[in-house]
Coordinates of C-alpha atoms and ligand atoms in Angstrom, one line a residue:
M1222 CA 0.0 0.1 0.0
E1223 CA 1.3 3.4 -0.6
D1224 CA 2.4 5.2 2.2
N1225 CA 3.1 8.9 1.7
R1226 CA 1.8 9.8 5.3
E1227 CA 3.8 12.1 7.4
K1228 CA 3.1 11.2 11.0
R1229 CA 2.5 14.1 13.2
K1230 CA 2.6 13.3 16.8
D1231 CA -0.7 13.8 18.5
F1232 CA -1.7 13.8 22.3
I1233 CA -2.2 10.1 22.2
R1234 CA 0.9 9.3 20.6
N1235 CA 2.7 11.7 23.0
I1236 CA 1.2 9.8 26.0
I1237 CA 2.6 6.7 24.3
D1238 CA 6.1 8.0 23.8
I1239 CA 6.2 8.9 27.5
D1240 CA 5.1 5.5 28.4
I1241 CA 7.7 3.7 26.4
S1242 CA 10.5 6.1 27.8
S1243 CA 9.5 5.1 31.2
N1244 CA 9.3 1.3 30.3
K1245 CA 5.7 1.3 31.4
N1246 CA 4.1 -2.1 30.3
N1247 CA 7.7 -3.1 29.4
G1248 CA 7.7 -0.8 26.4
K1249 CA 4.8 -2.7 24.8
V1250 CA 2.1 -1.0 22.9
E1251 CA -1.1 -3.0 22.6
T1252 CA -4.3 -1.4 21.2
R1253 CA -7.6 -2.6 19.9
F1254 CA -10.5 -1.9 17.8
P1255 CA -13.7 -3.0 19.4
P1256 CA -17.0 -2.8 17.1
E1257 CA -20.2 -4.0 18.0
P1258 CA -21.3 -6.2 15.3
N1259 CA -24.7 -4.5 15.2
G1260 CA -24.3 -2.8 11.8
Y1261 CA -21.8 -1.9 8.9
L1262 CA -18.7 0.2 9.5
H1263 CA -18.8 3.9 8.7
I1264 CA -16.1 6.4 7.8
G1265 CA -16.1 7.4 11.6
H1266 CA -15.0 3.9 12.4
A1267 CA -12.3 4.3 9.5
K1268 CA -10.9 7.0 12.1
A1269 CA -10.8 4.7 14.8
I1270 CA -9.3 1.9 12.9
C1271 CA -6.6 4.2 11.3
L1272 CA -5.7 5.4 14.8
N1273 CA -5.6 1.9 16.7
F1274 CA -4.1 -0.1 13.9
G1275 CA -1.7 2.8 12.8
I1276 CA -0.4 3.3 16.3
A1277 CA 0.3 -0.6 16.2
E1278 CA 2.2 -0.2 13.1
E1279 CA 4.3 2.8 13.9
Y1280 CA 5.6 1.3 17.3
K1281 CA 7.6 -1.8 16.4
R1282 CA 6.6 -3.8 19.4
G1283 CA 2.8 -3.1 18.7
E1284 CA 0.0 -5.1 17.9
C1285 CA -3.6 -4.4 17.2
H1286 CA -6.7 -6.5 18.1
L1287 CA -9.9 -6.8 16.3
R1288 CA -12.6 -7.5 19.1
F1289 CA -15.9 -7.9 18.5
D1290 CA -17.8 -6.4 21.3
D1291 CA -20.7 -9.1 21.1
T1292 CA -22.0 -8.7 24.8
N1293 CA -25.7 -7.6 23.7
P1294 CA -27.2 -10.7 22.1
E1295 CA -30.2 -8.9 20.5
K1296 CA -28.8 -6.9 17.9
E1297 CA -25.8 -8.9 16.6
E1298 CA -25.6 -10.8 13.4
V1299 CA -22.9 -12.7 11.7
E1300 CA -23.3 -10.6 8.4
Y1301 CA -21.9 -7.7 10.2
I1302 CA -19.0 -9.7 11.4
E1303 CA -18.1 -10.9 8.2
S1304 CA -18.6 -7.3 6.8
I1305 CA -16.4 -5.7 9.3
K1306 CA -13.4 -8.1 8.9
E1307 CA -13.7 -7.2 5.1
D1308 CA -13.7 -3.4 5.9
V1309 CA -10.7 -3.7 8.0
K1310 CA -8.5 -5.5 5.6
W1311 CA -9.8 -3.3 2.6
L1312 CA -8.2 -0.4 4.8
G1313 CA -5.0 -2.3 4.8
F1314 CA -4.7 -3.7 8.4
D1315 CA -4.2 -6.9 9.7
W1316 CA -5.1 -8.2 13.1
G1317 CA -2.8 -11.2 12.8
K1318 CA -3.4 -13.6 15.1
H1319 CA -5.4 -11.2 17.5
L1320 CA -9.0 -12.0 16.7
Y1321 CA -11.3 -12.0 19.6
F1322 CA -15.1 -12.2 20.7
A1323 CA -15.8 -10.7 24.0
S1324 CA -18.4 -13.4 24.3
D1325 CA -15.4 -15.9 24.6
Y1326 CA -14.9 -14.1 28.2
F1327 CA -18.6 -14.7 29.4
N1328 CA -17.1 -17.3 32.1
K1329 CA -14.4 -14.8 33.3
F1330 CA -16.8 -11.8 33.6
Y1331 CA -19.0 -14.2 35.5
E1332 CA -16.2 -15.2 37.7
Y1333 CA -15.1 -11.5 38.3
A1334 CA -18.7 -10.7 39.1
I1335 CA -18.5 -13.2 41.8
E1336 CA -15.4 -12.0 43.3
L1337 CA -16.9 -8.5 43.5
I1338 CA -19.8 -10.0 45.3
K1339 CA -17.7 -11.9 47.7
N1340 CA -15.8 -8.8 48.5
G1341 CA -19.1 -6.9 49.3
K1342 CA -18.4 -4.7 46.0
A1343 CA -21.7 -5.8 44.3
Y1344 CA -25.3 -6.7 45.0
I1345 CA -28.5 -8.0 43.7
C1346 CA -31.1 -5.3 43.3
N1347 CA -34.8 -5.9 42.7
L1348 CA -35.9 -2.3 42.1
S1349 CA -37.6 -2.1 38.8
P1350 CA -35.8 -0.1 35.9
D1351 CA -38.0 3.0 36.7
E1352 CA -37.3 2.8 40.4
I1353 CA -33.6 2.3 39.3
K1354 CA -33.9 5.5 37.6
E1355 CA -35.7 7.3 40.3
Y1356 CA -33.3 6.2 42.8
R1357 CA -30.2 7.5 40.8
G1358 CA -30.9 11.2 41.5
T1359 CA -29.8 14.0 38.8
P1360 CA -26.6 15.8 37.9
T1361 CA -27.2 18.1 41.1
E1362 CA -29.0 15.9 43.4
P1363 CA -27.4 13.0 45.1
G1364 CA -29.4 9.6 44.5
K1365 CA -30.9 7.5 47.1
N1366 CA -29.4 3.9 48.3
S1367 CA -31.4 1.0 47.0
P1368 CA -33.4 -0.9 49.6
Y1369 CA -31.5 -4.2 48.7
R1370 CA -28.0 -2.7 48.9
D1371 CA -27.4 -4.2 52.3
R1372 CA -28.1 -7.7 51.3
T1373 CA -25.5 -10.3 52.7
V1374 CA -22.8 -11.7 50.5
E1375 CA -24.4 -15.2 51.0
E1376 CA -27.8 -13.9 49.8
N1377 CA -26.2 -12.1 46.8
L1378 CA -24.2 -15.3 45.7
E1379 CA -27.2 -17.2 46.0
L1380 CA -29.6 -14.8 43.9
F1381 CA -26.8 -14.2 41.2
E1382 CA -26.6 -18.1 40.8
R1383 CA -30.3 -18.3 40.3
M1384 CA -30.3 -15.3 38.0
K1385 CA -27.9 -17.2 35.9
K1386 CA -30.1 -20.5 36.2
G1387 CA -32.8 -18.6 34.6
E1388 CA -35.3 -18.5 37.7
F1389 CA -36.1 -14.9 36.8
K1390 CA -37.8 -12.8 34.4
E1391 CA -36.2 -10.1 32.6
G1392 CA -36.1 -6.8 34.4
E1393 CA -36.8 -8.5 37.8
C1394 CA -33.4 -8.0 39.1
V1395 CA -29.8 -6.7 38.0
L1396 CA -26.3 -7.1 39.6
R1397 CA -25.1 -3.6 40.6
A1398 CA -21.7 -2.4 41.6
K1399 CA -21.8 -1.1 45.2
I1400 CA -20.0 2.2 44.8
D1401 CA -21.7 5.7 45.9
M1402 CA -25.0 6.8 45.6
A1403 CA -24.1 10.3 45.9
H1404 CA -21.2 10.2 43.7
P1405 CA -20.8 13.3 41.5
N1406 CA -20.6 11.2 38.4
I1407 CA -23.9 9.7 37.7
N1408 CA -22.0 6.6 36.0
M1409 CA -20.6 5.7 39.5
R1410 CA -23.9 5.5 41.3
D1411 CA -24.3 1.8 41.6
P1412 CA -24.2 1.0 38.1
A1413 CA -25.6 -2.3 36.7
L1414 CA -23.0 -4.9 35.9
Y1415 CA -25.3 -7.6 34.7
R1416 CA -28.9 -8.0 33.4
I1417 CA -31.3 -10.8 32.6
K1418 CA -32.1 -11.3 29.0
H1419 CA -33.9 -14.4 27.7
V1420 CA -32.3 -14.2 24.4
S1421 CA -30.0 -16.7 22.5
H1422 CA -26.6 -15.4 21.6
H1423 CA -25.0 -16.0 18.1
R1424 CA -22.1 -17.8 19.5
T1425 CA -23.0 -19.1 23.0
G1426 CA -26.4 -20.0 22.0
D1427 CA -28.7 -20.6 25.1
K1428 CA -26.0 -20.9 27.7
W1429 CA -26.4 -17.9 29.2
C1430 CA -29.4 -15.7 30.0
I1431 CA -27.5 -13.1 32.0
Y1432 CA -25.3 -10.8 29.9
P1433 CA -22.7 -8.1 31.1
M1434 CA -23.2 -4.4 30.6
Y1435 CA -20.9 -2.8 28.3
D1436 CA -19.0 -0.8 31.1
F1437 CA -18.3 -4.2 33.0
A1438 CA -17.3 -6.2 29.9
H1439 CA -15.3 -3.9 28.2
C1440 CA -12.5 -3.1 30.8
I1441 CA -12.2 -6.7 31.6
S1442 CA -11.9 -7.5 28.0
D1443 CA -9.3 -5.0 27.5
A1444 CA -7.2 -6.3 30.6
V1445 CA -7.9 -10.0 29.6
E1446 CA -6.0 -9.3 26.3
G1447 CA -3.2 -7.3 27.9
I1448 CA -4.1 -4.0 25.9
T1449 CA -1.9 -1.0 27.1
H1450 CA -3.8 1.8 25.7
S1451 CA -7.5 1.7 25.5
I1452 CA -8.6 4.2 22.8
C1453 CA -12.1 5.2 22.8
T1454 CA -14.5 8.2 21.8
L1455 CA -15.1 11.3 24.1
E1456 CA -18.6 10.0 25.2
F1457 CA -16.9 7.7 27.4
E1458 CA -14.7 10.2 29.3
D1459 CA -17.5 10.2 31.9
H1460 CA -17.1 6.2 32.1
R1461 CA -13.4 6.1 32.9
P1462 CA -13.8 6.3 36.5
L1463 CA -15.9 3.3 36.3
Y1464 CA -13.5 1.7 34.1
D1465 CA -10.9 2.1 36.6
W1466 CA -12.9 1.3 39.7
I1467 CA -13.8 -2.2 38.1
L1468 CA -10.3 -2.9 37.2
D1469 CA -9.2 -1.9 40.6
N1470 CA -11.7 -3.9 42.5
I1471 CA -11.1 -7.3 40.8
S1472 CA -7.9 -9.4 41.1
I1473 CA -6.8 -9.0 37.5
G1474 CA -3.2 -8.3 36.7
C1475 CA -3.6 -5.8 34.0
H1476 CA -4.9 -2.3 34.0
P1477 CA -5.0 -0.6 30.4
Q1478 CA -5.2 3.2 30.3
Q1479 CA -8.3 4.5 28.7
I1480 CA -8.0 7.6 26.4
E1481 CA -10.5 9.4 24.7
F1482 CA -10.5 11.4 21.3
A1483 CA -13.2 13.4 19.4
R1484 CA -15.2 11.2 17.3
L1485 CA -15.3 12.1 13.5
E1486 CA -18.4 14.2 12.3
L1487 CA -18.6 15.1 8.7
T1488 CA -20.9 17.7 7.0
Y1489 CA -24.0 16.3 5.0
T1490 CA -23.3 12.9 6.7
I1491 CA -25.0 10.7 9.3
L1492 CA -22.6 8.8 11.2
S1493 CA -24.6 6.6 13.5
K1494 CA -25.2 3.0 12.8
R1495 CA -28.6 3.1 14.1
K1496 CA -29.7 5.8 11.6
L1497 CA -27.7 4.3 8.9
L1498 CA -29.7 0.8 9.7
Q1499 CA -33.0 3.0 9.5
L1500 CA -32.2 4.3 6.0
V1501 CA -31.5 0.9 4.9
Q1502 CA -34.7 -0.7 6.5
E1503 CA -36.7 1.9 5.1
G1504 CA -35.5 1.6 1.8
H1505 CA -34.3 5.2 1.4
V1506 CA -31.0 3.4 0.1
S1507 CA -30.5 0.2 -1.7
G1508 CA -28.4 -1.2 1.2
W1509 CA -25.6 -0.9 3.5
D1510 CA -23.5 -0.8 0.5
D1511 CA -25.4 1.7 -1.6
P1512 CA -22.8 4.0 -3.0
R1513 CA -24.3 7.1 -1.3
M1514 CA -23.9 5.7 2.1
P1515 CA -20.8 6.6 4.2
T1516 CA -20.3 3.1 5.1
L1517 CA -17.0 1.5 4.1
S1518 CA -18.8 -0.9 1.9
G1519 CA -20.8 2.0 0.3
I1520 CA -17.7 4.1 -0.4
R1521 CA -15.8 1.2 -1.6
R1522 CA -18.5 0.4 -4.2
R1523 CA -18.7 4.2 -4.9
G1524 CA -14.9 3.9 -6.0
Y1525 CA -13.2 5.5 -3.1
T1526 CA -9.7 4.1 -2.6
P1527 CA -8.4 2.8 0.8
G1528 CA -5.4 5.0 0.3
A1529 CA -7.7 8.2 0.1
V1530 CA -9.4 7.3 3.3
R1531 CA -6.2 6.7 5.3
N1532 CA -4.8 9.9 3.7
F1533 CA -7.8 11.7 4.9
C1534 CA -7.7 10.1 8.5
D1535 CA -3.9 11.2 8.7
R1536 CA -5.0 14.6 7.8
I1537 CA -7.6 15.1 10.2
G1538 CA -5.8 13.9 12.9
V1539 CA -7.0 13.4 16.7
A1540 CA -8.1 15.9 18.9
K1541 CA -9.6 16.1 22.3
T1542 CA -12.5 18.4 21.3
N1543 CA -15.6 17.6 19.0
S1544 CA -15.8 19.2 15.6
T1545 CA -17.3 18.6 12.2
V1546 CA -14.9 18.1 9.0
D1547 CA -16.1 19.4 5.7
V1548 CA -16.7 16.4 3.7
A1549 CA -15.2 18.1 0.6
L1550 CA -11.6 17.4 2.5
L1551 CA -12.3 13.6 2.1
E1552 CA -13.3 14.3 -1.6
Y1553 CA -10.1 16.1 -2.1
F1554 CA -8.3 12.9 -1.0
V1555 CA -10.4 10.9 -3.2
R1556 CA -9.7 13.1 -6.4
E1557 CA -6.0 13.1 -5.4
A1558 CA -5.6 9.3 -5.3
L1559 CA -7.8 8.5 -8.3
N1560 CA -6.0 11.5 -10.5
F1561 CA -2.9 9.1 -10.5
A1562 CA -4.5 5.7 -10.3
A1563 CA -7.6 6.1 -12.8
P1564 CA -6.7 5.7 -16.8
R1565 CA -8.6 8.2 -18.8
V1566 CA -11.4 7.2 -21.2
M1567 CA -14.0 9.2 -23.4
A1568 CA -17.6 8.4 -22.3
V1569 CA -20.7 10.6 -23.2
L1570 CA -23.5 10.5 -20.8
R1571 CA -26.3 12.2 -22.6
P1572 CA -25.5 11.8 -26.3
V1573 CA -26.3 13.9 -29.3
K1574 CA -25.3 12.5 -32.8
I1575 CA -23.0 14.6 -35.0
I1576 CA -22.6 13.6 -38.5
I1577 CA -19.5 14.9 -40.2
D1578 CA -20.9 15.6 -43.7
N1579 CA -17.3 15.7 -45.3
Y1580 CA -15.8 12.6 -43.8
P1581 CA -15.8 9.5 -46.1
E1582 CA -18.7 6.8 -45.1
G1583 CA -17.2 3.6 -43.9
K1584 CA -13.9 5.1 -43.1
T1585 CA -12.4 4.5 -39.7
E1586 CA -9.1 5.9 -38.3
Y1587 CA -7.3 5.3 -35.2
F1588 CA -5.8 7.9 -33.1
D1589 CA -3.2 7.5 -30.2
A1590 CA -4.2 8.6 -26.8
E1591 CA -2.3 8.7 -23.5
N1592 CA -3.9 6.5 -21.0
N1593 CA -3.0 8.8 -18.1
P1594 CA -1.0 12.0 -18.5
E1595 CA -0.5 12.0 -14.7
D1596 CA 1.3 8.4 -15.0
K1597 CA 3.7 8.1 -17.8
S1598 CA 4.1 4.5 -17.5
S1599 CA 0.6 3.8 -18.1
G1600 CA 1.2 3.9 -22.1
T1601 CA -1.3 4.8 -24.9
R1602 CA -4.3 3.4 -26.7
K1603 CA -5.9 3.6 -30.0
I1604 CA -9.2 5.4 -30.3
S1605 CA -11.6 4.8 -33.3
F1606 CA -13.1 7.8 -35.0
S1607 CA -15.7 7.6 -38.1
R1608 CA -18.1 9.8 -39.8
E1609 CA -20.7 9.5 -37.0
I1610 CA -19.8 10.6 -33.4
Y1611 CA -21.7 11.3 -30.2
I1612 CA -21.0 14.4 -28.0
E1613 CA -22.7 15.7 -25.0
Q1614 CA -25.9 17.4 -25.3
E1615 CA -24.7 20.1 -23.1
D1616 CA -21.8 20.6 -25.2
F1617 CA -23.9 22.3 -27.9
R1618 CA -26.0 25.5 -27.7
E1619 CA -28.0 27.0 -30.4
D1620 CA -27.8 30.2 -28.7
P1621 CA -24.3 30.1 -26.9
P1622 CA -24.1 32.5 -23.9
K1623 CA -20.9 34.7 -23.5
K1624 CA -18.0 32.7 -22.3
Y1625 CA -19.4 29.4 -23.6
F1626 CA -16.8 28.1 -25.8
R1627 CA -18.2 24.8 -27.0
L1628 CA -20.1 24.0 -30.0
A1629 CA -22.8 26.5 -31.7
P1630 CA -24.0 26.9 -35.2
G1631 CA -20.8 28.1 -37.1
R1632 CA -18.7 27.4 -34.6
E1633 CA -15.6 25.4 -34.3
V1634 CA -14.1 23.1 -31.5
R1635 CA -11.4 20.3 -31.2
L1636 CA -12.3 16.8 -30.8
K1637 CA -9.9 15.7 -28.2
H1638 CA -7.3 13.5 -29.9
A1639 CA -8.8 14.2 -33.1
Y1640 CA -9.9 16.8 -35.8
I1641 CA -11.3 20.3 -35.6
I1642 CA -14.9 20.3 -36.6
K1643 CA -17.3 23.2 -37.2
C1644 CA -21.0 23.0 -36.7
E1645 CA -23.0 23.5 -39.9
K1646 CA -26.7 22.8 -39.0
A1647 CA -28.7 21.6 -36.3
I1648 CA -31.6 19.4 -37.1
K1649 CA -34.5 19.7 -34.4
D1650 CA -37.5 17.6 -33.7
E1651 CA -40.5 19.5 -35.2
K1652 CA -42.7 18.8 -32.2
T1653 CA -40.7 19.0 -29.3
G1654 CA -37.9 21.5 -30.3
E1655 CA -35.2 18.9 -29.2
I1656 CA -31.9 18.6 -31.3
K1657 CA -32.1 15.5 -32.9
E1658 CA -28.7 15.5 -34.7
L1659 CA -26.0 18.1 -35.7
H1660 CA -24.5 18.3 -39.0
C1661 CA -20.8 19.3 -39.1
T1662 CA -17.5 19.6 -41.2
Y1663 CA -14.2 18.4 -40.2
D1664 CA -10.7 20.2 -41.4
P1665 CA -8.5 17.2 -42.6
E1666 CA -5.4 19.0 -41.5
T1667 CA -5.7 19.7 -37.8
L1668 CA -4.7 16.2 -36.6
S1669 CA -1.7 16.7 -34.1
G1670 CA 1.5 16.9 -36.1
M1671 CA -0.3 18.4 -39.3
P1672 CA 0.2 22.1 -40.4
K1673 CA -3.0 23.5 -39.2
A1674 CA -3.1 21.7 -35.9
E1675 CA -1.9 24.4 -33.8
R1676 CA -4.8 26.3 -34.9
K1677 CA -6.5 28.2 -31.9
V1678 CA -10.0 27.0 -31.0
K1679 CA -11.2 27.7 -27.7
G1680 CA -13.0 24.4 -26.7
T1681 CA -12.1 20.9 -26.7
L1682 CA -15.0 18.4 -26.5
H1683 CA -15.0 14.7 -25.5
W1684 CA -16.5 12.4 -27.8
V1685 CA -17.0 8.8 -29.0
S1686 CA -17.7 6.9 -32.2
V1687 CA -21.1 5.7 -32.9
K1688 CA -20.5 2.7 -34.4
H1689 CA -17.8 1.9 -31.9
S1690 CA -19.2 2.9 -28.7
I1691 CA -20.4 0.5 -26.1
D1692 CA -23.4 1.1 -24.2
A1693 CA -23.5 1.7 -20.6
E1694 CA -25.8 2.7 -17.6
V1695 CA -24.1 5.4 -15.2
R1696 CA -25.6 6.2 -12.0
L1697 CA -24.6 9.8 -10.7
Y1698 CA -24.8 10.6 -6.9
D1699 CA -25.4 13.6 -5.2
R1700 CA -25.0 14.0 -1.5
L1701 CA -27.7 12.2 0.4
F1702 CA -28.5 14.8 2.6
M1703 CA -29.6 18.5 1.6
K1704 CA -28.4 20.1 4.8
D1705 CA -24.4 20.5 5.8
N1706 CA -25.9 19.4 9.2
P1707 CA -28.7 16.6 8.6
E1708 CA -29.7 16.9 12.1
D1709 CA -30.9 20.5 11.8
T1710 CA -34.5 19.9 11.2
Q1711 CA -37.9 21.5 11.8
E1712 CA -39.7 20.5 15.0
G1713 CA -41.1 17.3 14.9
K1714 CA -39.2 16.1 12.1
D1715 CA -35.9 14.1 11.9
F1716 CA -32.8 13.7 9.9
R1717 CA -34.9 11.8 7.3
S1718 CA -36.8 15.0 6.4
N1719 CA -33.4 16.4 4.9
L1720 CA -32.8 13.5 2.8
N1721 CA -32.0 14.6 -0.8
P1722 CA -34.8 13.4 -3.2
N1723 CA -32.5 13.8 -6.1
S1724 CA -29.3 12.0 -4.6
L1725 CA -29.5 9.4 -7.5
E1726 CA -29.9 9.8 -11.2
V1727 CA -29.6 7.0 -13.6
L1728 CA -28.7 7.6 -17.2
K1729 CA -29.5 4.4 -19.3
S1730 CA -28.1 5.4 -22.7
C1731 CA -24.6 6.4 -22.0
K1732 CA -21.9 5.5 -24.8
I1733 CA -18.3 4.6 -23.9
E1734 CA -15.0 4.3 -25.9
P1735 CA -14.7 0.7 -26.9
G1736 CA -11.7 -1.6 -25.8
L1737 CA -12.2 -1.4 -22.0
E1738 CA -12.0 -5.2 -21.6
K1739 CA -12.3 -7.3 -18.8
L1740 CA -13.9 -4.8 -16.6
K1741 CA -14.4 -6.1 -13.0
P1742 CA -16.4 -4.2 -10.4
G1743 CA -14.2 -1.6 -8.6
D1744 CA -12.2 -0.7 -11.7
T1745 CA -11.7 3.1 -11.8
F1746 CA -11.6 5.4 -14.7
Q1747 CA -11.6 9.2 -15.4
F1748 CA -14.2 10.0 -17.8
L1749 CA -12.7 13.1 -19.5
R1750 CA -14.1 16.2 -18.3
Q1751 CA -16.5 14.6 -16.3
G1752 CA -15.1 12.9 -13.2
Y1753 CA -14.2 9.7 -11.8
F1754 CA -16.3 6.4 -12.4
C1755 CA -16.0 3.1 -11.5
V1756 CA -17.5 -0.3 -12.6
D1757 CA -20.3 -1.2 -10.1
S1758 CA -21.2 -4.5 -8.8
D1759 CA -24.4 -4.9 -10.5
T1760 CA -22.7 -5.0 -13.8
T1761 CA -23.5 -8.3 -15.8
D1762 CA -22.1 -9.9 -19.0
N1763 CA -24.7 -8.1 -20.9
K1764 CA -25.0 -4.8 -18.9
L1765 CA -22.1 -2.6 -18.0
I1766 CA -22.9 -0.2 -15.0
F1767 CA -20.7 2.8 -13.8
N1768 CA -21.0 4.5 -10.7
R1769 CA -19.7 8.2 -10.6
T1770 CA -17.3 8.2 -7.6
I1771 CA -16.9 11.9 -7.8
S1772 CA -17.1 14.9 -10.4
L1773 CA -14.2 17.0 -11.5
R1774 CA -14.6 20.4 -10.4
D1775 CA -16.9 21.8 -13.2
T1776 CA -15.4 25.3 -14.2
W1777 CA -18.5 26.1 -16.5
A1778 CA -21.0 25.1 -13.8
K1779 CA -19.1 27.6 -11.5
I1780 CA -19.2 30.4 -14.2
E1781 CA -22.9 30.0 -14.5
K1782 CA -23.6 29.9 -10.9
T1783 CA -21.4 33.1 -10.1
G1784 CA -21.8 34.6 -13.3
K1785 CA -18.0 35.2 -13.4
Ligands
LIG2923 P1 -22.5 4.5 16.3 O1 -22.5 5.8 17.0 O2 -22.2 4.9 14.7 O3 -23.4 3.3 16.5 P2 -20.9 3.0 18.0 O4 -19.6 3.7 18.7 O5 -21.8 2.4 18.6 O6 -20.9 3.7 16.5 P3 -18.8 0.8 17.9 O7 -19.1 -0.3 17.3 O8 -19.2 0.6 19.4 O9 -20.0 1.7 17.3 O10 -17.6 1.4 17.5 C1 -16.4 0.7 17.6 C2 -15.1 1.9 17.8 O11 -15.3 2.8 16.7 C3 -15.5 2.6 19.1 O12 -14.2 2.5 19.8 C4 -16.1 3.9 18.7 O13 -15.4 4.8 19.9 C5 -15.3 4.0 17.4 N1 -16.2 5.1 16.8 C6 -17.5 4.8 16.5 N2 -17.9 6.0 15.7 C7 -16.9 6.9 15.5 C8 -16.7 8.1 15.0 N3 -17.6 8.7 14.1 N4 -15.4 8.5 15.1 C9 -14.4 7.9 15.4 N5 -14.5 6.9 16.2 C10 -15.8 6.2 16.1
LIG2924 MG1 -21.2 1.5 20.5

């Protein structure tokens, strides 16, 4: 994988440097990426992946674990586990032998819970969920002790055993840590450690009907695996005292350091698995890998490259305060990566036919074209030219506005890699007034190297030969949301009210230059003057489908918009 990243030290890497120089953890660095398998990964997760796996790569004695945080049996699916693995690999990272499931530690969690009970640090509470909430107090008022708080160790052990055996209903009781109901941090007011769920688990089946809470399972999983730096997002800052309390109160020989960083937020983008799931389930998009989705599978199908995502994550860095990144920055890195990687081809998306009246019928010429001027090693190809060609409808105007340098009656333009042509006549449909075809003449002495080749004409157009072209469907994507902050909604409405109804436009009669052989999904191209496109996975032997990954910046659109 390309690696032109210049590592700037951030506050996390500074902490690690200090730990290494003081030989903390014997100089070892062990990180983890702990997704909950309840959805597909999105670009925000890429930030956490690049951070955790990136640190492991940079520190020679470092390794990064991939751990599925599958302690909640209700929401998890095998499909998600497979997609997460694929996405991490796609980004270019390798967990090696460190693939784990938190559910593998269910016995350990249970034993540590018993240890807490035996030491008088945890108790079974029979308050109802509503009562627990009521007893918890508020940020400004202390909570009240549960009436069950002073149960004896024996009683708690017996009740916990019966909880495990399935003798109680969901919600009838929970195991709680015994900390301090007046603690200024609400997370420390006797938080629940275990709850009853009569639900089978995708890996442990019906063995358990009690499942550990996130805060209890996460710190123990980290410690069991010998994680040194447990890096998470800022929402967990208030949970850190609990992370530390649990590890300080059980006999586990490892105490990772939790460090929080700001999560990625992007303009025009929703980064929440729950909301993305809603878009999928309600059919606003075609699936988790719809190319408009900010999921890694979506942007991969769209044609974004892993290098672009990694460079983006490097550039945004990590900080301790939340902020929103402009999605244009991500797009910048995508264009940068594809500019070098994508071969150029000519494709006409909304074709109008040109007949070159003075060009011999039946004749074909082949012109040389560079595959990619940015990459001299990419070689050249031959492009077929004949009497009938297609150009873009928008490259002809009957009444050209000022500064419009494309084709118009009586005007000349250059055809890229070919001749200069002049428009003689536009034939219109009598009823609709639509342009049916254009009649032009060509100047045979204007090929590259010929005497009149240097003649100045202002516009250069892409084109394809009618009889040589191949048909394709092209899917154009616009932003999925119309507002830079999709959560900015009118009262009573949610983010879905900001969905862009025009985020997908399908063009069914596009014409592509021939010779693109053995195309496979994911192959990327630059369609000259238009943007970057990639072969979609819906492509079949009889039907070629492209996604627009991203447009080139369109100078004419800008002129028209700003009037400059
Ligand atoms: P979501 O909020 O989208 O549902 P999550 O935090 O519930 O995401 P997890 O599967 O728990 O999803 O996330 C795995 C890891 O990825 C966690 O360490 C989490 O902090 C990190 N992560 C999730 N979203 C972001 C984000 N937007 N920016 C950076 N890191 C993130
Ligand atoms: Mg989560």
